mmCIF file with all atom_site columns, C-alpha atoms in Angstrom:
data_model
loop_
_atom_site.group_PDB
_atom_site.id
_atom_site.type_symbol
_atom_site.label_atom_id
_atom_site.label_alt_id
_atom_site.label_comp_id
_atom_site.label_asym_id
_atom_site.label_entity_id
_atom_site.label_seq_id
_atom_site.pdbx_PDB_ins_code
_atom_site.Cartn_x
_atom_site.Cartn_y
_atom_site.Cartn_z
_atom_site.occupancy
_atom_site.B_iso_or_equiv
_atom_site.pdbx_formal_charge
_atom_site.auth_seq_id
_atom_site.auth_comp_id
_atom_site.auth_asym_id
_atom_site.auth_atom_id
_atom_site.pdbx_PDB_model_num
ATOM 1   C CA . MET A 1 1   ? -3.240 -1.444  7.023   1.00 0.00 ? 1   MET A CA 1
ATOM 2   C CA . ALA A 1 2   ? 0.006  -3.062  5.853   1.00 0.00 ? 2   ALA A CA 1
ATOM 3   C CA . ARG A 1 3   ? 1.363  -2.002  2.482   1.00 0.00 ? 3   ARG A CA 1
ATOM 4   C CA . LYS A 1 4   ? 3.589  -4.059  0.210   1.00 0.00 ? 4   LYS A CA 1
ATOM 5   C CA . ILE A 1 5   ? 6.131  -1.668  -1.264  1.00 0.00 ? 5   ILE A CA 1
ATOM 6   C CA . PHE A 1 6   ? 8.785  -2.164  -3.925  1.00 0.00 ? 6   PHE A CA 1
ATOM 7   C CA . LEU A 1 7   ? 11.713 0.279   -3.870  1.00 0.00 ? 7   LEU A CA 1
ATOM 8   C CA . THR A 1 8   ? 13.812 1.053   -6.925  1.00 0.00 ? 8   THR A CA 1
ATOM 9   C CA . TYR A 1 9   ? 16.931 3.210   -6.651  1.00 0.00 ? 9   TYR A CA 1
ATOM 10  C CA . LYS A 1 10  ? 20.597 3.561   -7.613  1.00 0.00 ? 10  LYS A CA 1
ATOM 11  C CA . TYR A 1 11  ? 22.305 1.610   -4.854  1.00 0.00 ? 11  TYR A CA 1
ATOM 12  C CA . GLY A 1 12  ? 25.747 3.226   -4.918  1.00 0.00 ? 12  GLY A CA 1
ATOM 13  C CA . ASP A 1 13  ? 24.910 6.807   -5.941  1.00 0.00 ? 13  ASP A CA 1
ATOM 14  C CA . ALA A 1 14  ? 26.863 9.082   -3.579  1.00 0.00 ? 14  ALA A CA 1
ATOM 15  C CA . ASN A 1 15  ? 25.563 12.331  -5.112  1.00 0.00 ? 15  ASN A CA 1
ATOM 16  C CA . VAL A 1 16  ? 23.309 12.758  -2.078  1.00 0.00 ? 16  VAL A CA 1
ATOM 17  C CA . TYR A 1 17  ? 23.241 14.929  1.040   1.00 0.00 ? 17  TYR A CA 1
ATOM 18  C CA . PRO A 1 18  ? 24.921 13.215  4.014   1.00 0.00 ? 18  PRO A CA 1
ATOM 19  C CA . LEU A 1 19  ? 22.628 11.620  6.560   1.00 0.00 ? 19  LEU A CA 1
ATOM 20  C CA . PRO A 1 20  ? 23.436 12.108  10.247  1.00 0.00 ? 20  PRO A CA 1
ATOM 21  C CA . ASP A 1 21  ? 25.996 9.613   11.554  1.00 0.00 ? 21  ASP A CA 1
ATOM 22  C CA . VAL A 1 22  ? 26.410 7.951   8.141   1.00 0.00 ? 22  VAL A CA 1
ATOM 23  C CA . LEU A 1 23  ? 29.921 8.080   6.709   1.00 0.00 ? 23  LEU A CA 1
ATOM 24  C CA . TRP A 1 24  ? 30.012 8.290   2.894   1.00 0.00 ? 24  TRP A CA 1
ATOM 25  C CA . THR A 1 25  ? 26.242 8.407   2.518   1.00 0.00 ? 25  THR A CA 1
ATOM 26  C CA . LYS A 1 26  ? 24.838 6.685   -0.583  1.00 0.00 ? 26  LYS A CA 1
ATOM 27  C CA . CYS A 1 27  ? 21.318 6.341   -1.921  1.00 0.00 ? 27  CYS A CA 1
ATOM 28  C CA . ARG A 1 28  ? 21.127 2.912   -0.231  1.00 0.00 ? 28  ARG A CA 1
ATOM 29  C CA . ASP A 1 29  ? 21.446 4.663   3.154   1.00 0.00 ? 29  ASP A CA 1
ATOM 30  C CA . TYR A 1 30  ? 18.302 6.670   2.386   1.00 0.00 ? 30  TYR A CA 1
ATOM 31  C CA . VAL A 1 31  ? 16.527 3.362   1.779   1.00 0.00 ? 31  VAL A CA 1
ATOM 32  C CA . ASP A 1 32  ? 17.556 2.204   5.260   1.00 0.00 ? 32  ASP A CA 1
ATOM 33  C CA . ASP A 1 33  ? 16.361 5.508   6.728   1.00 0.00 ? 33  ASP A CA 1
ATOM 34  C CA . LEU A 1 34  ? 13.046 5.228   4.891   1.00 0.00 ? 34  LEU A CA 1
ATOM 35  C CA . GLN A 1 35  ? 12.466 1.700   6.092   1.00 0.00 ? 35  GLN A CA 1
ATOM 36  C CA . LYS A 1 36  ? 12.838 2.863   9.714   1.00 0.00 ? 36  LYS A CA 1
ATOM 37  C CA . ARG A 1 37  ? 10.226 5.571   9.150   1.00 0.00 ? 37  ARG A CA 1
ATOM 38  C CA . LEU A 1 38  ? 7.545  3.407   7.542   1.00 0.00 ? 38  LEU A CA 1
ATOM 39  C CA . ASP A 1 39  ? 4.930  1.593   9.581   1.00 0.00 ? 39  ASP A CA 1
ATOM 40  C CA . LYS A 1 40  ? 6.219  -1.665  11.046  1.00 0.00 ? 40  LYS A CA 1
ATOM 41  C CA . GLU A 1 41  ? 3.487  -3.602  9.223   1.00 0.00 ? 41  GLU A CA 1
ATOM 42  C CA . ASP A 1 42  ? 4.669  -2.378  5.817   1.00 0.00 ? 42  ASP A CA 1
ATOM 43  C CA . HIS A 1 43  ? 6.652  -4.939  3.829   1.00 0.00 ? 43  HIS A CA 1
ATOM 44  C CA . ILE A 1 44  ? 9.550  -3.588  1.774   1.00 0.00 ? 44  ILE A CA 1
ATOM 45  C CA . ASN A 1 45  ? 11.104 -5.359  -1.206  1.00 0.00 ? 45  ASN A CA 1
ATOM 46  C CA . LYS A 1 46  ? 14.254 -3.629  -2.409  1.00 0.00 ? 46  LYS A CA 1
ATOM 47  C CA . GLY A 1 47  ? 15.564 -3.684  -5.949  1.00 0.00 ? 47  GLY A CA 1
ATOM 48  C CA . GLU A 1 48  ? 19.243 -3.727  -5.076  1.00 0.00 ? 48  GLU A CA 1
ATOM 49  C CA . LEU A 1 49  ? 21.274 -5.085  -7.938  1.00 0.00 ? 49  LEU A CA 1
ATOM 50  C CA . ASP A 1 50  ? 24.212 -2.716  -7.604  1.00 0.00 ? 50  ASP A CA 1
ATOM 51  C CA . GLY A 1 51  ? 26.784 -3.198  -10.328 1.00 0.00 ? 51  GLY A CA 1
ATOM 52  C CA . GLN A 1 52  ? 24.945 -6.090  -12.003 1.00 0.00 ? 52  GLN A CA 1
ATOM 53  C CA . SER A 1 53  ? 24.735 -5.514  -15.737 1.00 0.00 ? 53  SER A CA 1
ATOM 54  C CA . LEU A 1 54  ? 21.628 -6.360  -17.724 1.00 0.00 ? 54  LEU A CA 1
ATOM 55  C CA . ALA A 1 55  ? 23.872 -7.323  -20.621 1.00 0.00 ? 55  ALA A CA 1
ATOM 56  C CA . ASP A 1 56  ? 24.303 -10.761 -19.027 1.00 0.00 ? 56  ASP A CA 1
ATOM 57  C CA . PHE A 1 57  ? 20.577 -11.545 -19.136 1.00 0.00 ? 57  PHE A CA 1
ATOM 58  C CA . GLU A 1 58  ? 18.064 -12.489 -21.774 1.00 0.00 ? 58  GLU A CA 1
ATOM 59  C CA . ASP A 1 59  ? 14.802 -10.510 -21.809 1.00 0.00 ? 59  ASP A CA 1
ATOM 60  C CA . GLU A 1 60  ? 12.794 -13.388 -20.334 1.00 0.00 ? 60  GLU A CA 1
ATOM 61  C CA . THR A 1 61  ? 15.293 -13.813 -17.481 1.00 0.00 ? 61  THR A CA 1
ATOM 62  C CA . ILE A 1 62  ? 15.005 -10.113 -16.680 1.00 0.00 ? 62  ILE A CA 1
ATOM 63  C CA . ALA A 1 63  ? 11.223 -10.397 -16.753 1.00 0.00 ? 63  ALA A CA 1
ATOM 64  C CA . SER A 1 64  ? 11.266 -13.381 -14.426 1.00 0.00 ? 64  SER A CA 1
ATOM 65  C CA . LYS A 1 65  ? 13.536 -11.733 -11.871 1.00 0.00 ? 65  LYS A CA 1
ATOM 66  C CA . LEU A 1 66  ? 11.457 -8.574  -11.775 1.00 0.00 ? 66  LEU A CA 1
ATOM 67  C CA . ARG A 1 67  ? 8.094  -10.321 -11.730 1.00 0.00 ? 67  ARG A CA 1
ATOM 68  C CA . ASP A 1 68  ? 9.195  -12.309 -8.695  1.00 0.00 ? 68  ASP A CA 1
ATOM 69  C CA . LYS A 1 69  ? 10.060 -9.122  -6.826  1.00 0.00 ? 69  LYS A CA 1
ATOM 70  C CA . ILE A 1 70  ? 7.213  -6.878  -7.957  1.00 0.00 ? 70  ILE A CA 1
ATOM 71  C CA . PHE A 1 71  ? 4.249  -9.242  -8.406  1.00 0.00 ? 71  PHE A CA 1
ATOM 72  C CA . ASP A 1 72  ? 3.073  -9.119  -4.799  1.00 0.00 ? 72  ASP A CA 1
ATOM 73  C CA . SER A 1 73  ? 3.543  -5.350  -4.296  1.00 0.00 ? 73  SER A CA 1
ATOM 74  C CA . SER A 1 74  ? 0.878  -2.656  -4.621  1.00 0.00 ? 74  SER A CA 1
ATOM 75  C CA . LEU A 1 75  ? 3.128  0.413   -4.496  1.00 0.00 ? 75  LEU A CA 1
ATOM 76  C CA . THR A 1 76  ? 6.461  1.220   -6.109  1.00 0.00 ? 76  THR A CA 1
ATOM 77  C CA . ILE A 1 77  ? 8.632  4.028   -4.773  1.00 0.00 ? 77  ILE A CA 1
ATOM 78  C CA . VAL A 1 78  ? 11.322 5.424   -7.058  1.00 0.00 ? 78  VAL A CA 1
ATOM 79  C CA . LEU A 1 79  ? 14.132 7.208   -5.234  1.00 0.00 ? 79  LEU A CA 1
ATOM 80  C CA . ILE A 1 80  ? 15.442 9.930   -7.533  1.00 0.00 ? 80  ILE A CA 1
ATOM 81  C CA . SER A 1 81  ? 19.076 10.841  -6.932  1.00 0.00 ? 81  SER A CA 1
ATOM 82  C CA . LYS A 1 82  ? 21.310 13.124  -8.960  1.00 0.00 ? 82  LYS A CA 1
ATOM 83  C CA . GLY A 1 83  ? 23.475 10.289  -10.285 1.00 0.00 ? 83  GLY A CA 1
ATOM 84  C CA . MET A 1 84  ? 20.784 7.628   -10.683 1.00 0.00 ? 84  MET A CA 1
ATOM 85  C CA . LYS A 1 85  ? 21.075 7.586   -14.476 1.00 0.00 ? 85  LYS A CA 1
ATOM 86  C CA . SER A 1 86  ? 24.324 6.220   -15.866 1.00 0.00 ? 86  SER A CA 1
ATOM 87  C CA . PRO A 1 87  ? 25.580 8.264   -18.846 1.00 0.00 ? 87  PRO A CA 1
ATOM 88  C CA . TRP A 1 88  ? 27.635 5.303   -20.100 1.00 0.00 ? 88  TRP A CA 1
ATOM 89  C CA . ASP A 1 89  ? 24.841 2.744   -20.524 1.00 0.00 ? 89  ASP A CA 1
ATOM 90  C CA . SER A 1 90  ? 21.657 2.833   -22.556 1.00 0.00 ? 90  SER A CA 1
ATOM 91  C CA . GLU A 1 91  ? 18.457 2.996   -20.530 1.00 0.00 ? 91  GLU A CA 1
ATOM 92  C CA . ASN A 1 92  ? 17.687 -0.494  -21.791 1.00 0.00 ? 92  ASN A CA 1
ATOM 93  C CA . ASN A 1 93  ? 20.756 -1.718  -19.887 1.00 0.00 ? 93  ASN A CA 1
ATOM 94  C CA . GLN A 1 94  ? 19.899 -0.169  -16.506 1.00 0.00 ? 94  GLN A CA 1
ATOM 95  C CA . TRP A 1 95  ? 17.730 -1.781  -13.858 1.00 0.00 ? 95  TRP A CA 1
ATOM 96  C CA . ILE A 1 96  ? 15.599 1.166   -12.711 1.00 0.00 ? 96  ILE A CA 1
ATOM 97  C CA . PRO A 1 97  ? 13.678 1.611   -16.011 1.00 0.00 ? 97  PRO A CA 1
ATOM 98  C CA . TRP A 1 98  ? 12.879 -2.116  -16.106 1.00 0.00 ? 98  TRP A CA 1
ATOM 99  C CA . GLU A 1 99  ? 11.706 -2.062  -12.489 1.00 0.00 ? 99  GLU A CA 1
ATOM 100 C CA . ILE A 1 100 ? 9.437  0.896   -13.242 1.00 0.00 ? 100 ILE A CA 1
ATOM 101 C CA . ALA A 1 101 ? 8.104  -0.802  -16.386 1.00 0.00 ? 101 ALA A CA 1
ATOM 102 C CA . TYR A 1 102 ? 7.213  -4.015  -14.573 1.00 0.00 ? 102 TYR A CA 1
ATOM 103 C CA . SER A 1 103 ? 5.584  -2.046  -11.769 1.00 0.00 ? 103 SER A CA 1
ATOM 104 C CA . LEU A 1 104 ? 3.314  -0.414  -14.346 1.00 0.00 ? 104 LEU A CA 1
ATOM 105 C CA . LYS A 1 105 ? 2.356  -3.635  -16.134 1.00 0.00 ? 105 LYS A CA 1
ATOM 106 C CA . GLU A 1 106 ? -0.305 -6.171  -15.198 1.00 0.00 ? 106 GLU A CA 1
ATOM 107 C CA . HIS A 1 107 ? 0.925  -9.705  -14.519 1.00 0.00 ? 107 HIS A CA 1
ATOM 108 C CA . THR A 1 108 ? -1.058 -12.918 -14.251 1.00 0.00 ? 108 THR A CA 1
ATOM 109 C CA . ARG A 1 109 ? 0.200  -15.895 -12.274 1.00 0.00 ? 109 ARG A CA 1
ATOM 110 C CA . ASP A 1 110 ? -1.783 -18.951 -11.172 1.00 0.00 ? 110 ASP A CA 1
ATOM 111 C CA . SER A 1 111 ? -5.052 -17.294 -12.215 1.00 0.00 ? 111 SER A CA 1
ATOM 112 C CA . ARG A 1 112 ? -4.236 -14.210 -10.127 1.00 0.00 ? 112 ARG A CA 1
ATOM 113 C CA . THR A 1 113 ? -3.610 -10.845 -11.800 1.00 0.00 ? 113 THR A CA 1
ATOM 114 C CA . SER A 1 114 ? -1.377 -8.205  -10.234 1.00 0.00 ? 114 SER A CA 1
ATOM 115 C CA . LEU A 1 115 ? -2.603 -4.774  -11.371 1.00 0.00 ? 115 LEU A CA 1
ATOM 116 C CA . THR A 1 116 ? -0.572 -1.654  -12.113 1.00 0.00 ? 116 THR A CA 1
ATOM 117 C CA . ASN A 1 117 ? 1.127  -0.431  -8.951  1.00 0.00 ? 117 ASN A CA 1
ATOM 118 C CA . ALA A 1 118 ? 0.549  2.937   -7.363  1.00 0.00 ? 118 ALA A CA 1
ATOM 119 C CA . MET A 1 119 ? 3.727  4.943   -7.999  1.00 0.00 ? 119 MET A CA 1
ATOM 120 C CA . LEU A 1 120 ? 5.652  7.668   -6.167  1.00 0.00 ? 120 LEU A CA 1
ATOM 121 C CA . ALA A 1 121 ? 8.974  9.333   -7.003  1.00 0.00 ? 121 ALA A CA 1
ATOM 122 C CA . ILE A 1 122 ? 10.892 10.820  -4.069  1.00 0.00 ? 122 ILE A CA 1
ATOM 123 C CA . ALA A 1 123 ? 13.743 13.205  -4.869  1.00 0.00 ? 123 ALA A CA 1
ATOM 124 C CA . ILE A 1 124 ? 16.760 12.965  -2.552  1.00 0.00 ? 124 ILE A CA 1
ATOM 125 C CA . PRO A 1 125 ? 18.696 16.202  -1.915  1.00 0.00 ? 125 PRO A CA 1
ATOM 126 C CA . ASP A 1 126 ? 22.086 16.433  -3.631  1.00 0.00 ? 126 ASP A CA 1
ATOM 127 C CA . GLN A 1 127 ? 25.422 16.974  -1.898  1.00 0.00 ? 127 GLN A CA 1
ATOM 128 C CA . GLN A 1 128 ? 24.645 20.698  -1.465  1.00 0.00 ? 128 GLN A CA 1
ATOM 129 C CA . ASN A 1 129 ? 21.278 19.831  0.136   1.00 0.00 ? 129 ASN A CA 1
ATOM 130 C CA . SER A 1 130 ? 19.483 21.116  -2.969  1.00 0.00 ? 130 SER A CA 1
ATOM 131 C CA . TYR A 1 131 ? 16.662 19.697  -5.085  1.00 0.00 ? 131 TYR A CA 1
ATOM 132 C CA . SER A 1 132 ? 17.209 22.128  -7.956  1.00 0.00 ? 132 SER A CA 1
ATOM 133 C CA . TYR A 1 133 ? 18.628 19.375  -10.179 1.00 0.00 ? 133 TYR A CA 1
ATOM 134 C CA . ILE A 1 134 ? 15.059 18.072  -10.510 1.00 0.00 ? 134 ILE A CA 1
ATOM 135 C CA . ILE A 1 135 ? 12.665 20.519  -8.758  1.00 0.00 ? 135 ILE A CA 1
ATOM 136 C CA . GLN A 1 136 ? 12.791 24.304  -9.101  1.00 0.00 ? 136 GLN A CA 1
ATOM 137 C CA . ASP A 1 137 ? 10.397 26.173  -6.822  1.00 0.00 ? 137 ASP A CA 1
ATOM 138 C CA . ASN A 1 138 ? 8.826  29.558  -7.560  1.00 0.00 ? 138 ASN A CA 1
ATOM 139 C CA . SER A 1 139 ? 10.040 29.548  -11.155 1.00 0.00 ? 139 SER A CA 1
ATOM 140 C CA . CYS A 1 140 ? 7.440  32.183  -12.083 1.00 0.00 ? 140 CYS A CA 1
ATOM 141 C CA . SER A 1 141 ? 7.241  35.458  -10.121 1.00 0.00 ? 141 SER A CA 1
ATOM 142 C CA . SER A 1 142 ? 3.499  35.694  -10.758 1.00 0.00 ? 142 SER A CA 1
ATOM 143 C CA . CYS A 1 143 ? 2.037  32.253  -10.018 1.00 0.00 ? 143 CYS A CA 1
ATOM 144 C CA . ASN A 1 144 ? 4.963  30.798  -8.030  1.00 0.00 ? 144 ASN A CA 1
ATOM 145 C CA . CYS A 1 145 ? 4.709  27.578  -10.011 1.00 0.00 ? 145 CYS A CA 1
ATOM 146 C CA . THR A 1 146 ? 7.180  24.718  -9.751  1.00 0.00 ? 146 THR A CA 1
ATOM 147 C CA . THR A 1 147 ? 9.345  23.497  -12.624 1.00 0.00 ? 147 THR A CA 1
ATOM 148 C CA . TYR A 1 148 ? 10.274 19.817  -12.798 1.00 0.00 ? 148 TYR A CA 1
ATOM 149 C CA . HIS A 1 149 ? 13.379 19.019  -14.857 1.00 0.00 ? 149 HIS A CA 1
ATOM 150 C CA . THR A 1 150 ? 11.978 15.715  -16.076 1.00 0.00 ? 150 THR A CA 1
ATOM 151 C CA . ASN A 1 151 ? 14.253 15.737  -19.131 1.00 0.00 ? 151 ASN A CA 1
ATOM 152 C CA . THR A 1 152 ? 17.035 14.496  -16.822 1.00 0.00 ? 152 THR A CA 1
ATOM 153 C CA . LEU A 1 153 ? 15.090 11.356  -15.878 1.00 0.00 ? 153 LEU A CA 1
ATOM 154 C CA . PHE A 1 154 ? 14.787 7.944   -17.476 1.00 0.00 ? 154 PHE A CA 1
ATOM 155 C CA . LYS A 1 155 ? 12.317 8.216   -20.347 1.00 0.00 ? 155 LYS A CA 1
ATOM 156 C CA . ILE A 1 156 ? 9.787  5.832   -18.815 1.00 0.00 ? 156 ILE A CA 1
ATOM 157 C CA . LEU A 1 157 ? 9.723  7.980   -15.684 1.00 0.00 ? 157 LEU A CA 1
ATOM 158 C CA . GLN A 1 158 ? 9.610  11.199  -17.679 1.00 0.00 ? 158 GLN A CA 1
ATOM 159 C CA . LYS A 1 159 ? 6.679  9.977   -19.793 1.00 0.00 ? 159 LYS A CA 1
ATOM 160 C CA . ASN A 1 160 ? 4.619  9.108   -16.724 1.00 0.00 ? 160 ASN A CA 1
ATOM 161 C CA . THR A 1 161 ? 4.816  12.654  -15.397 1.00 0.00 ? 161 THR A CA 1
ATOM 162 C CA . PHE A 1 162 ? 2.521  15.361  -16.801 1.00 0.00 ? 162 PHE A CA 1
ATOM 163 C CA . ASN A 1 163 ? 0.556  12.564  -18.437 1.00 0.00 ? 163 ASN A CA 1
ATOM 164 C CA . ARG A 1 164 ? -3.020 13.367  -17.420 1.00 0.00 ? 164 ARG A CA 1
ATOM 165 C CA . LYS A 1 165 ? -5.318 12.971  -20.422 1.00 0.00 ? 165 LYS A CA 1
ATOM 166 C CA . ASN A 1 166 ? -7.246 16.178  -19.745 1.00 0.00 ? 166 ASN A CA 1
ATOM 167 C CA . PRO A 1 167 ? -4.892 18.467  -17.825 1.00 0.00 ? 167 PRO A CA 1
ATOM 168 C CA . VAL A 1 168 ? -6.118 21.497  -15.906 1.00 0.00 ? 168 VAL A CA 1
ATOM 169 C CA . ARG A 1 169 ? -3.970 24.615  -16.293 1.00 0.00 ? 169 ARG A CA 1
ATOM 170 C CA . ASN A 1 170 ? -3.722 27.818  -14.301 1.00 0.00 ? 170 ASN A CA 1
ATOM 171 C CA . GLU A 1 171 ? -4.476 31.254  -15.742 1.00 0.00 ? 171 GLU A CA 1
ATOM 172 C CA . CYS A 1 172 ? -1.052 32.876  -15.317 1.00 0.00 ? 172 CYS A CA 1
ATOM 173 C CA . ALA A 1 173 ? -0.472 35.367  -18.155 1.00 0.00 ? 173 ALA A CA 1
ATOM 174 C CA . ASN A 1 174 ? 3.309  35.001  -17.796 1.00 0.00 ? 174 ASN A CA 1
ATOM 175 C CA . HIS A 1 175 ? 3.084  31.699  -19.683 1.00 0.00 ? 175 HIS A CA 1
ATOM 176 C CA . PRO A 1 176 ? 1.914  30.984  -23.229 1.00 0.00 ? 176 PRO A CA 1
ATOM 177 C CA . VAL A 1 177 ? -1.622 29.589  -23.143 1.00 0.00 ? 177 VAL A CA 1
ATOM 178 C CA . GLU A 1 178 ? -0.542 26.160  -24.396 1.00 0.00 ? 178 GLU A CA 1
ATOM 179 C CA . ASP A 1 179 ? 2.294  26.016  -21.856 1.00 0.00 ? 179 ASP A CA 1
ATOM 180 C CA . ARG A 1 180 ? 0.584  27.253  -18.710 1.00 0.00 ? 180 ARG A CA 1
ATOM 181 C CA . PRO A 1 181 ? 1.435  25.205  -15.598 1.00 0.00 ? 181 PRO A CA 1
ATOM 182 C CA . GLN A 1 182 ? -0.763 22.235  -14.866 1.00 0.00 ? 182 GLN A CA 1
ATOM 183 C CA . THR A 1 183 ? -2.573 22.008  -11.541 1.00 0.00 ? 183 THR A CA 1
ATOM 184 C CA . GLY A 1 184 ? -4.039 19.188  -9.480  1.00 0.00 ? 184 GLY A CA 1
ATOM 185 C CA . GLU A 1 185 ? -2.814 15.619  -9.949  1.00 0.00 ? 185 GLU A CA 1
ATOM 186 C CA . PHE A 1 186 ? -1.151 16.028  -13.333 1.00 0.00 ? 186 PHE A CA 1
ATOM 187 C CA . SER A 1 187 ? 1.252  13.056  -13.070 1.00 0.00 ? 187 SER A CA 1
ATOM 188 C CA . TYR A 1 188 ? 0.634  9.371   -12.557 1.00 0.00 ? 188 TYR A CA 1
ATOM 189 C CA . ILE A 1 189 ? 4.057  9.305   -10.887 1.00 0.00 ? 189 ILE A CA 1
ATOM 190 C CA . PRO A 1 190 ? 4.215  12.503  -8.821  1.00 0.00 ? 190 PRO A CA 1
ATOM 191 C CA . ILE A 1 191 ? 7.648  13.773  -7.812  1.00 0.00 ? 191 ILE A CA 1
ATOM 192 C CA . ILE A 1 192 ? 8.054  15.066  -4.269  1.00 0.00 ? 192 ILE A CA 1
ATOM 193 C CA . LYS A 1 193 ? 10.960 16.120  -2.067  1.00 0.00 ? 193 LYS A CA 1
ATOM 194 C CA . TRP A 1 194 ? 12.418 13.768  0.531   1.00 0.00 ? 194 TRP A CA 1
ATOM 195 C CA . ASN A 1 195 ? 11.970 16.321  3.317   1.00 0.00 ? 195 ASN A CA 1
ATOM 196 C CA . ASP A 1 196 ? 8.310  16.814  2.428   1.00 0.00 ? 196 ASP A CA 1
ATOM 197 C CA . PHE A 1 197 ? 7.711  13.087  2.289   1.00 0.00 ? 197 PHE A CA 1
ATOM 198 C CA . ILE A 1 198 ? 9.205  12.213  5.672   1.00 0.00 ? 198 ILE A CA 1
ATOM 199 C CA . SER A 1 199 ? 7.178  15.019  7.290   1.00 0.00 ? 199 SER A CA 1
ATOM 200 C CA . ASP A 1 200 ? 3.873  13.346  6.340   1.00 0.00 ? 200 ASP A CA 1
ATOM 201 C CA . ILE A 1 201 ? 4.525  9.861   4.989   1.00 0.00 ? 201 ILE A CA 1
ATOM 202 C CA . ASN A 1 202 ? 1.059  8.353   5.229   1.00 0.00 ? 202 ASN A CA 1
ATOM 203 C CA . SER A 1 203 ? -0.572 11.353  3.569   1.00 0.00 ? 203 SER A CA 1
ATOM 204 C CA . TYR A 1 204 ? 1.652  11.015  0.501   1.00 0.00 ? 204 TYR A CA 1
ATOM 205 C CA . LEU A 1 205 ? 1.152  7.254   0.298   1.00 0.00 ? 205 LEU A CA 1
ATOM 206 C CA . ASP A 1 206 ? -2.623 7.688   0.550   1.00 0.00 ? 206 ASP A CA 1
ATOM 207 C CA . ARG A 1 207 ? -2.355 10.293  -2.210  1.00 0.00 ? 207 ARG A CA 1
ATOM 208 C CA . VAL A 1 208 ? -0.743 7.961   -4.745  1.00 0.00 ? 208 VAL A CA 1
ATOM 209 C CA . TYR A 1 209 ? -3.126 5.120   -3.950  1.00 0.00 ? 209 TYR A CA 1
ATOM 210 C CA . LYS A 1 210 ? -5.947 7.540   -4.770  1.00 0.00 ? 210 LYS A CA 1
ATOM 211 C CA . ILE A 1 211 ? -4.223 8.441   -8.060  1.00 0.00 ? 211 ILE A CA 1
ATOM 212 C CA . ASN A 1 212 ? -3.985 4.718   -8.801  1.00 0.00 ? 212 ASN A CA 1
ATOM 213 C CA . GLU A 1 213 ? -7.725 4.341   -8.249  1.00 0.00 ? 213 GLU A CA 1
ATOM 214 C CA . GLY A 1 214 ? -8.242 6.943   -10.991 1.00 0.00 ? 214 GLY A CA 1
ATOM 215 C CA . ILE A 1 215 ? -5.627 5.458   -13.334 1.00 0.00 ? 215 ILE A CA 1
ATOM 216 C CA . SER A 1 216 ? -7.957 5.701   -16.349 1.00 0.00 ? 216 SER A CA 1
ATOM 217 C CA . ALA A 1 217 ? -7.409 9.483   -16.306 1.00 0.00 ? 217 ALA A CA 1
ATOM 218 C CA . TYR A 1 218 ? -3.756 9.020   -17.308 1.00 0.00 ? 218 TYR A CA 1
ATOM 219 C CA . ASN A 1 219 ? -1.822 7.880   -20.355 1.00 0.00 ? 219 ASN A CA 1
ATOM 220 C CA . ILE A 1 220 ? 0.380  5.182   -18.840 1.00 0.00 ? 220 ILE A CA 1
ATOM 221 C CA . TYR A 1 221 ? 3.676  4.510   -20.608 1.00 0.00 ? 221 TYR A CA 1
ATOM 222 C CA . LYS A 1 222 ? 5.025  1.000   -19.868 1.00 0.00 ? 222 LYS A CA 1
ATOM 223 C CA . THR A 1 223 ? 7.904  0.487   -22.304 1.00 0.00 ? 223 THR A CA 1
ATOM 224 C CA . VAL A 1 224 ? 11.658 0.712   -21.672 1.00 0.00 ? 224 VAL A CA 1
ATOM 225 C CA . VAL A 1 225 ? 13.459 2.535   -24.483 1.00 0.00 ? 225 VAL A CA 1
#
């Protein structure tokens, strides 16, 4: 079954591991690689506004541009790269947070309502072929849990991770009771590694559609700070 997918990413971020036969690999090259791997029936709409500042737009113009791109999609993929977040601009003046926000909102047009998209965040390896900037495996010697450095992400993305209303935690005594690692589907926007994703694409996409079906179990944060 064809899927309508919206992709949001930092077009020119070069803090990524080189792809084969791609000189000066940027995040945009991973988008091209991903598109080749998806089913031919899948329709991709790319949010590629590299270098275009939000400062030139009024809020309603921003809303209109994003609604046009996102309205007809059912899934939004966020490509996480090490340099995706500009330290020189506020989050309110960067496109990715707005694209995430509009993917999470419901929109009505011509008596048709577009519901909250299923969401997936895919971490791209950095220049050293490492994911440790965002994902740290086996961070506890006892339970081998994974640590996600969500504090480095845009706030709207951060707030939609670990946002299950009634989280389930493991029993590892190495962690304080209130801070024991969560298990199961603890994030509305799960974060996975690029290499894991491309090894079983349809399984991961099916997974986030299932999370979307159970959206009422999550506190969804839809506001750009």
